[in-house]
Amino acid sequence: MTFLKEGEAKAEKQITLAGEFDLIVKENKRITAPDHFQDVRHIALTCKDASFSYEPGDIAVITPQNLAAEVDLFLEQMSWSEYADALIQITPSSDNYTLPAHWPTTMTFRDLFVYYLDIFGVPRRSFFEMLAYFTTTDDHTERLREFASPEGQEDMWAYCARPRRTIAEVLFDFKPFDIPFDYMLDLFPTLQPRSFSIASSLKVHPNTMELCVAVVKYKTKMRKIRRGIFTKWMSTWQPGDVIPRVRIAKGTMALPPSSDIPLIAIGPGTGVAPMRSFLEERIDVEHAKQNVLLFGCRYSDKDYHYREKWEKYKSEGHLEVLTAFSRDQEEKFYVQDRIRQQASLLWDLIENQQAKVVLSGSLDKMPGEVAYAFKQIFMKEGGLSAEEAENYFSEMTKSGQYQEECWN
């Protein structure tokens, strides 16, 4: 890393690569009730590039940015504020190293931390190992090396992973240190892209991509409020803002090959995002009428995402809506409970009409519970043994009749 003299060069923007698109924010709207604990956003992004395209079930891949104000505080903490606006040039130290293709060679020191380096994520073991070389206190060096050792993993978990302590906080705890600027890229990890199911049909929303994203905000064991790196940035998006380098990737689910084949779409919470893309395509474009949506959330009046759209489709005879509001009654009620309740309908669609089943949502207990509910249906309605039900479900998965896309 070389610091340039004023006027020697200009800061360059990150490079949009082939297959990436710069999108413009059209809408960023909260769709959960103001008094609900979770802030879920409906995001609409537009693109002027004629080659921009995606299919229902596809994924938007977006790299987050750190907030400039938080980066400035970090630089102050590190006693690097005087370098914030200085121009730097980054060149690999040998032919064995290359910069990421989207990195410009010239940027400000602040931009390095806003756009490229992860300083607010939870560090990995390798970070402690590297930081140990730069501490100036023997006690700190010893502790960092212990965290990096196989024997110290339990201590590192208790100190860092369990309370979700960030890189910036770790650095604060282990001051003083002397980090040579040439080792910046060795010490700090790079910001990694995040993937989101697209929540719209391009044929219904030309030149537009829509997302349904929950803002990540929680309290740690230290009683500190944590906010996700991506959604903290996303919360600040305003109409007209440019979101750079968005890439489209194939998801793990797809529409039935024919509009005559029924679709059973299961999407609790923000898992409804890809189901919205499927149902818009099926109903508004293909005019398919055999569609079932199983949606689950906490409260019917607080986090029932896209309720008006589902009720419209239902009133037009294009959609059967089966809901599960887990907190609207004393006993909790989930989508898997609704599945068991609608055993006859779902078995008929699957067995006699070869309906396709798609499932999306949190990768916790839900996917397993839903799978178990279907196997119970196969035994109850189809008269199958437990082993036969297991094989039936396995065959649905192998053939693509049952597909899921779940995340942590």
Coordinates of C-alpha atoms in Angstrom, one line a residue:
M1 CA 0.0 0.0 0.0
T2 CA 1.4 3.4 -1.1
F3 CA 0.2 6.8 0.1
L4 CA 0.0 9.2 -2.9
K5 CA 0.7 12.9 -2.8
E6 CA -2.2 15.3 -3.3
G7 CA -3.0 15.8 -7.0
E8 CA -0.9 12.8 -8.0
A9 CA -4.1 10.7 -8.8
K10 CA -7.8 10.6 -8.3
A11 CA -9.9 8.1 -6.3
E12 CA -11.5 5.5 -8.5
K13 CA -14.9 3.8 -8.0
Q14 CA -15.2 0.1 -7.7
I15 CA -15.5 -1.7 -11.0
T16 CA -18.7 -3.3 -12.2
L17 CA -17.7 -6.6 -13.8
A18 CA -19.4 -8.5 -16.7
G19 CA -22.6 -10.1 -15.4
E20 CA -23.0 -7.4 -12.7
F21 CA -25.5 -4.6 -12.7
D22 CA -25.8 -1.2 -10.9
L23 CA -29.3 -1.0 -9.7
I24 CA -31.2 2.1 -8.5
V25 CA -33.4 2.2 -5.4
K26 CA -37.0 2.8 -6.3
E27 CA -38.6 1.9 -3.0
N28 CA -37.5 0.9 0.5
K29 CA -40.6 0.4 2.7
R30 CA -41.2 -1.2 6.0
I31 CA -44.0 -3.8 5.7
T32 CA -44.3 -4.9 9.3
A33 CA -46.4 -3.0 11.8
P34 CA -44.6 -0.1 13.5
D35 CA -44.9 -1.8 16.9
H36 CA -43.7 -5.2 15.7
F37 CA -40.3 -6.3 17.0
Q38 CA -39.0 -7.1 13.5
D39 CA -38.4 -4.6 10.8
V40 CA -39.0 -6.3 7.4
R41 CA -38.4 -4.2 4.2
H42 CA -39.9 -4.4 0.7
I43 CA -37.2 -3.2 -1.6
A44 CA -37.7 -2.3 -5.2
L45 CA -34.6 -1.8 -7.4
T46 CA -34.6 -0.8 -11.1
C47 CA -32.1 -1.3 -13.8
K48 CA -31.6 0.6 -17.1
D49 CA -29.4 -2.1 -18.7
A50 CA -31.3 -3.9 -21.4
S51 CA -29.4 -7.2 -20.6
F52 CA -30.7 -7.3 -17.0
S53 CA -32.8 -10.4 -16.5
Y54 CA -33.8 -13.0 -14.0
E55 CA -36.2 -15.9 -13.6
P56 CA -38.5 -16.8 -10.8
G57 CA -36.5 -18.6 -8.1
D58 CA -33.3 -16.7 -8.9
I59 CA -31.1 -15.1 -6.3
A60 CA -29.8 -11.6 -6.0
V61 CA -26.2 -11.4 -4.8
I62 CA -25.2 -8.1 -3.3
T63 CA -22.0 -7.0 -1.5
P64 CA -22.6 -4.8 1.5
Q65 CA -20.9 -1.6 2.5
N66 CA -19.9 -0.2 5.9
L67 CA -21.5 3.0 6.9
A68 CA -19.1 6.0 6.4
A69 CA -19.9 7.5 9.8
E70 CA -19.1 4.2 11.6
V71 CA -15.9 3.8 9.6
D72 CA -14.8 7.3 10.7
L73 CA -15.4 6.3 14.3
F74 CA -13.3 3.1 13.7
L75 CA -10.5 5.2 12.2
E76 CA -10.6 7.5 15.2
Q77 CA -10.4 4.5 17.5
M78 CA -7.4 3.2 15.6
S79 CA -5.7 6.7 15.6
W80 CA -5.9 6.6 11.8
S81 CA -8.2 9.6 11.3
E82 CA -5.4 11.7 9.8
Y83 CA -5.2 9.2 6.9
A84 CA -9.0 9.1 6.1
D85 CA -8.9 11.3 3.0
A86 CA -5.5 10.4 1.9
L87 CA -5.2 8.6 -1.5
I88 CA -3.7 5.2 -1.5
Q89 CA -2.5 2.9 -4.2
I90 CA -2.7 -0.9 -3.7
T91 CA -0.4 -3.1 -5.7
P92 CA 0.3 -6.8 -5.0
S93 CA 3.6 -7.5 -3.3
S94 CA 4.3 -10.4 -5.7
D95 CA 3.0 -12.2 -8.8
N96 CA 1.4 -14.8 -6.5
Y97 CA -1.2 -12.2 -5.3
T98 CA -3.9 -10.4 -7.2
L99 CA -6.4 -7.8 -6.1
P100 CA -10.1 -8.7 -6.4
A101 CA -11.2 -7.8 -9.9
H102 CA -13.7 -5.2 -8.8
W103 CA -11.1 -3.3 -6.7
P104 CA -9.7 -0.1 -8.2
T105 CA -6.0 0.4 -7.7
T106 CA -6.4 4.0 -6.3
M107 CA -8.9 4.9 -3.5
T108 CA -9.0 6.9 -0.3
F109 CA -7.9 5.2 2.9
R110 CA -11.5 5.6 4.2
D111 CA -12.9 3.9 1.0
L112 CA -10.8 0.9 1.8
F113 CA -12.9 0.3 4.9
V114 CA -16.2 1.5 3.6
Y115 CA -16.3 -0.7 0.4
Y116 CA -13.8 -3.5 0.7
L117 CA -12.7 -4.6 4.2
D118 CA -14.9 -6.2 6.9
I119 CA -14.3 -4.5 10.2
F120 CA -17.6 -5.1 11.9
G121 CA -17.9 -8.9 11.3
V122 CA -17.1 -11.5 13.9
P123 CA -13.4 -12.5 13.4
R124 CA -12.2 -16.0 12.6
R125 CA -9.3 -17.8 14.3
S126 CA -6.8 -16.6 11.6
F127 CA -7.5 -13.0 12.6
F128 CA -6.3 -13.6 16.2
E129 CA -3.2 -15.4 14.9
M130 CA -2.3 -12.5 12.6
L131 CA -3.1 -9.8 15.2
A132 CA -0.7 -11.4 17.7
Y133 CA 2.2 -10.3 15.5
F134 CA 1.2 -6.6 16.0
T135 CA 0.4 -6.3 19.7
T136 CA 3.0 -4.5 21.8
T137 CA 2.0 -6.1 25.1
D138 CA 3.3 -9.6 26.0
D139 CA 0.0 -10.5 27.9
H140 CA -2.0 -9.6 24.8
T141 CA 0.3 -11.5 22.5
E142 CA 0.0 -14.6 24.7
R143 CA -3.8 -14.4 24.9
L144 CA -4.2 -13.9 21.1
R145 CA -2.0 -16.9 20.4
E146 CA -4.0 -18.9 22.8
F147 CA -7.2 -18.0 21.0
A148 CA -5.6 -19.1 17.7
S149 CA -4.4 -22.4 19.1
P150 CA -6.5 -25.6 18.9
E151 CA -6.6 -25.8 22.8
G152 CA -7.9 -22.2 23.0
Q153 CA -11.0 -22.6 20.8
E154 CA -13.4 -22.9 23.8
D155 CA -12.0 -19.6 25.3
M156 CA -12.2 -17.9 21.9
W157 CA -15.8 -19.0 21.5
A158 CA -16.7 -17.6 24.9
Y159 CA -14.9 -14.3 24.2
C160 CA -15.8 -13.7 20.6
A161 CA -18.3 -16.0 18.8
R162 CA -20.9 -16.4 21.6
P163 CA -21.3 -12.6 22.3
R164 CA -20.8 -11.9 18.5
R165 CA -17.8 -9.5 19.3
T166 CA -16.7 -7.6 16.2
I167 CA -13.3 -7.1 14.7
A168 CA -13.4 -3.5 15.7
E169 CA -14.2 -4.4 19.3
V170 CA -11.4 -7.0 19.5
L171 CA -9.0 -4.4 18.3
F172 CA -10.2 -2.0 21.0
D173 CA -9.7 -4.7 23.6
F174 CA -6.1 -5.4 22.5
K175 CA -4.7 -1.9 22.2
P176 CA -1.9 -0.9 21.9
F177 CA -0.6 -2.4 18.7
D178 CA 1.4 -1.5 15.7
I179 CA -0.2 -2.6 12.4
P180 CA 2.0 -1.8 9.4
F181 CA -0.2 -0.5 6.5
D182 CA 1.4 -3.1 4.2
Y183 CA -0.3 -5.8 6.2
M184 CA -3.8 -4.4 6.1
L185 CA -5.1 -6.9 3.5
D186 CA -3.5 -9.8 5.4
L187 CA -5.2 -8.9 8.7
F188 CA -8.6 -7.7 7.7
P189 CA -11.0 -10.0 5.8
T190 CA -12.9 -8.6 2.7
L191 CA -16.6 -7.9 2.8
Q192 CA -18.4 -10.9 1.4
P193 CA -21.6 -10.8 -0.8
R194 CA -25.0 -11.8 0.6
S195 CA -27.6 -13.7 -1.3
F196 CA -31.4 -13.0 -1.3
S197 CA -34.3 -14.7 -3.0
I198 CA -35.9 -12.4 -5.5
A199 CA -39.5 -11.6 -4.6
S200 CA -40.8 -10.5 -8.0
S201 CA -41.5 -11.6 -11.6
L202 CA -39.6 -9.6 -14.2
K203 CA -42.5 -10.0 -16.6
V204 CA -44.8 -8.4 -14.1
H205 CA -42.3 -5.7 -13.0
P206 CA -40.2 -4.8 -16.1
N207 CA -36.7 -3.6 -15.4
T208 CA -37.3 -4.1 -11.7
M209 CA -36.2 -6.5 -9.1
E210 CA -38.0 -6.7 -5.7
L211 CA -36.7 -8.1 -2.4
C212 CA -38.3 -8.9 1.0
V213 CA -35.6 -8.6 3.7
A214 CA -35.7 -8.7 7.5
V215 CA -33.4 -6.2 9.2
V216 CA -31.0 -8.1 11.5
K217 CA -31.0 -6.5 14.9
Y218 CA -30.6 -8.4 18.2
K219 CA -29.1 -8.2 21.7
T220 CA -26.0 -10.3 22.5
K221 CA -25.0 -12.1 25.7
M222 CA -23.2 -8.8 26.6
R223 CA -26.6 -7.0 26.3
K224 CA -25.2 -5.1 23.4
I225 CA -27.4 -4.4 20.3
R226 CA -26.0 -6.0 17.2
R227 CA -27.1 -5.1 13.6
G228 CA -26.3 -7.1 10.5
I229 CA -23.7 -5.5 8.3
F230 CA -25.8 -5.8 5.1
T231 CA -29.2 -4.8 6.6
K232 CA -27.7 -1.9 8.6
W233 CA -26.6 -0.5 5.2
M234 CA -29.8 -1.5 3.5
S235 CA -31.9 0.4 6.1
T236 CA -30.3 3.6 4.8
W237 CA -31.2 3.2 1.2
Q238 CA -33.1 6.1 -0.3
P239 CA -34.9 6.4 -3.7
G240 CA -32.3 7.2 -6.3
D241 CA -29.4 5.6 -4.5
V242 CA -27.2 3.3 -6.7
I243 CA -26.6 -0.2 -5.4
P244 CA -23.5 -1.4 -7.3
R245 CA -22.4 -4.7 -8.6
V246 CA -25.6 -6.8 -8.2
R247 CA -25.3 -10.2 -9.6
I248 CA -28.0 -12.8 -10.4
A249 CA -27.5 -16.4 -9.5
K250 CA -29.6 -19.5 -10.0
G251 CA -31.5 -20.7 -6.9
T252 CA -32.4 -24.2 -5.9
M253 CA -36.1 -24.0 -6.8
A254 CA -38.0 -23.6 -10.1
L255 CA -41.5 -23.3 -11.4
P256 CA -43.4 -26.5 -12.5
P257 CA -42.7 -27.2 -16.2
S258 CA -46.3 -26.6 -17.0
S259 CA -48.9 -24.2 -15.7
D260 CA -51.3 -27.1 -15.6
I261 CA -49.3 -28.7 -12.8
P262 CA -50.5 -27.4 -9.4
L263 CA -48.0 -25.5 -7.2
I264 CA -47.8 -25.8 -3.4
A265 CA -45.7 -22.9 -2.1
I266 CA -44.6 -22.8 1.5
G267 CA -43.0 -19.6 2.7
P268 CA -43.2 -18.6 6.4
G269 CA -41.8 -15.2 7.2
T270 CA -39.4 -13.7 4.6
G271 CA -39.4 -17.2 3.1
V272 CA -42.4 -15.9 1.2
A273 CA -40.0 -13.9 -1.1
P274 CA -39.4 -16.5 -3.8
M275 CA -43.1 -17.7 -3.5
R276 CA -44.1 -14.1 -4.5
S277 CA -41.9 -14.4 -7.6
F278 CA -43.4 -17.8 -8.4
L279 CA -47.0 -16.8 -7.9
E280 CA -46.7 -13.5 -9.8
E281 CA -45.3 -15.5 -12.8
R282 CA -47.9 -18.3 -12.4
I283 CA -51.0 -16.1 -11.9
D284 CA -50.2 -12.8 -13.7
V285 CA -48.3 -14.3 -16.7
E286 CA -49.3 -18.0 -17.0
H287 CA -52.9 -17.6 -15.6
A288 CA -52.5 -20.8 -13.7
K289 CA -55.3 -21.5 -11.3
Q290 CA -54.2 -24.4 -9.1
N291 CA -51.9 -22.6 -6.6
V292 CA -51.7 -23.1 -2.9
L293 CA -49.8 -20.8 -0.6
L294 CA -48.9 -21.8 3.0
F295 CA -47.8 -18.7 4.8
G296 CA -46.8 -18.5 8.5
C297 CA -45.9 -15.6 10.8
R298 CA -46.5 -14.4 14.3
Y299 CA -49.6 -12.1 14.0
S300 CA -52.1 -11.6 11.3
D301 CA -52.1 -7.9 11.8
K302 CA -48.4 -7.3 12.3
D303 CA -46.2 -9.4 10.0
Y304 CA -48.5 -10.9 7.3
H305 CA -46.3 -10.0 4.4
Y306 CA -48.1 -9.1 1.1
R307 CA -51.5 -9.9 2.6
E308 CA -53.4 -7.7 0.0
K309 CA -51.8 -9.4 -2.9
W310 CA -52.7 -12.9 -1.6
E311 CA -56.3 -11.8 -0.9
K312 CA -56.6 -10.3 -4.4
Y313 CA -55.4 -13.6 -6.0
K314 CA -57.7 -15.6 -3.8
S315 CA -60.8 -13.4 -4.7
E316 CA -60.0 -13.9 -8.3
G317 CA -60.0 -17.7 -7.9
H318 CA -56.2 -18.1 -8.6
L319 CA -54.9 -19.0 -5.1
E320 CA -55.8 -21.0 -2.1
V321 CA -54.3 -19.3 1.0
L322 CA -53.6 -21.4 4.1
T323 CA -52.2 -19.3 7.0
A324 CA -50.6 -20.1 10.3
F325 CA -50.3 -17.2 12.8
S326 CA -48.3 -18.7 15.7
R327 CA -49.1 -16.0 18.3
D328 CA -52.7 -15.1 17.5
Q329 CA -54.0 -17.8 20.0
E330 CA -52.8 -19.3 23.2
E331 CA -51.4 -22.4 21.6
K332 CA -48.7 -21.9 19.0
F333 CA -49.7 -22.9 15.5
Y334 CA -47.2 -23.3 12.6
V335 CA -47.3 -24.1 8.9
Q336 CA -46.6 -27.7 9.6
D337 CA -49.8 -27.8 11.7
R338 CA -51.7 -26.3 8.9
I339 CA -50.2 -28.9 6.5
R340 CA -51.5 -31.7 8.7
Q341 CA -54.9 -30.0 9.0
Q342 CA -55.2 -29.9 5.2
A343 CA -54.0 -33.4 4.7
S344 CA -56.7 -34.5 2.2
L345 CA -56.3 -31.5 -0.1
L346 CA -52.5 -31.7 -0.2
W347 CA -52.4 -35.4 -0.7
D348 CA -54.8 -35.2 -3.6
L349 CA -52.7 -32.5 -5.2
I350 CA -49.4 -34.4 -4.7
E351 CA -50.5 -38.0 -5.5
N352 CA -53.2 -37.5 -8.1
Q353 CA -52.1 -34.3 -9.8
Q354 CA -48.3 -34.4 -9.3
A355 CA -48.3 -31.0 -7.6
K356 CA -44.9 -29.4 -7.1
V357 CA -43.9 -28.4 -3.6
V358 CA -41.5 -25.5 -2.9
L359 CA -40.4 -24.5 0.5
S360 CA -38.3 -21.5 1.7
G361 CA -37.5 -20.0 5.1
S362 CA -35.2 -20.2 8.1
L363 CA -33.0 -23.2 8.3
D364 CA -33.9 -24.1 11.9
K365 CA -36.4 -26.8 12.8
M366 CA -38.9 -25.7 10.3
P367 CA -37.8 -27.6 7.1
G368 CA -37.6 -30.9 9.1
E369 CA -40.9 -30.3 10.8
V370 CA -42.6 -29.6 7.4
A371 CA -41.0 -32.7 5.9
Y372 CA -42.3 -34.7 8.8
A373 CA -45.8 -33.3 8.4
F374 CA -45.9 -34.4 4.8
K375 CA -44.7 -37.9 5.7
Q376 CA -47.6 -38.0 8.2
I377 CA -50.0 -37.0 5.4
F378 CA -48.6 -39.8 3.2
M379 CA -49.2 -42.4 5.9
K380 CA -52.7 -41.0 6.9
E381 CA -54.1 -40.3 3.5
G382 CA -52.1 -42.7 1.3
G383 CA -52.1 -45.6 3.7
L384 CA -48.3 -45.9 3.5
S385 CA -46.1 -47.4 6.2
A386 CA -43.4 -45.1 7.8
E387 CA -40.8 -46.6 5.6
E388 CA -42.9 -46.2 2.5
A389 CA -43.7 -42.6 3.4
E390 CA -40.0 -41.9 3.8
N391 CA -39.2 -43.4 0.4
Y392 CA -42.1 -41.5 -1.2
F393 CA -40.7 -38.2 0.2
S394 CA -37.2 -39.1 -0.9
E395 CA -38.4 -39.8 -4.4
M396 CA -40.2 -36.4 -4.5
T397 CA -36.9 -34.8 -3.5
K398 CA -34.8 -36.7 -6.1
S399 CA -37.3 -36.0 -8.9
G400 CA -37.5 -32.3 -8.1
Q401 CA -41.2 -32.5 -7.2
Y402 CA -40.2 -31.2 -3.7
Q403 CA -37.6 -28.4 -3.6
E404 CA -36.4 -26.2 -0.8
E405 CA -34.2 -23.2 -0.2
C406 CA -33.5 -22.4 3.4
W407 CA -30.9 -20.3 5.1
N408 CA -29.4 -19.6 8.5

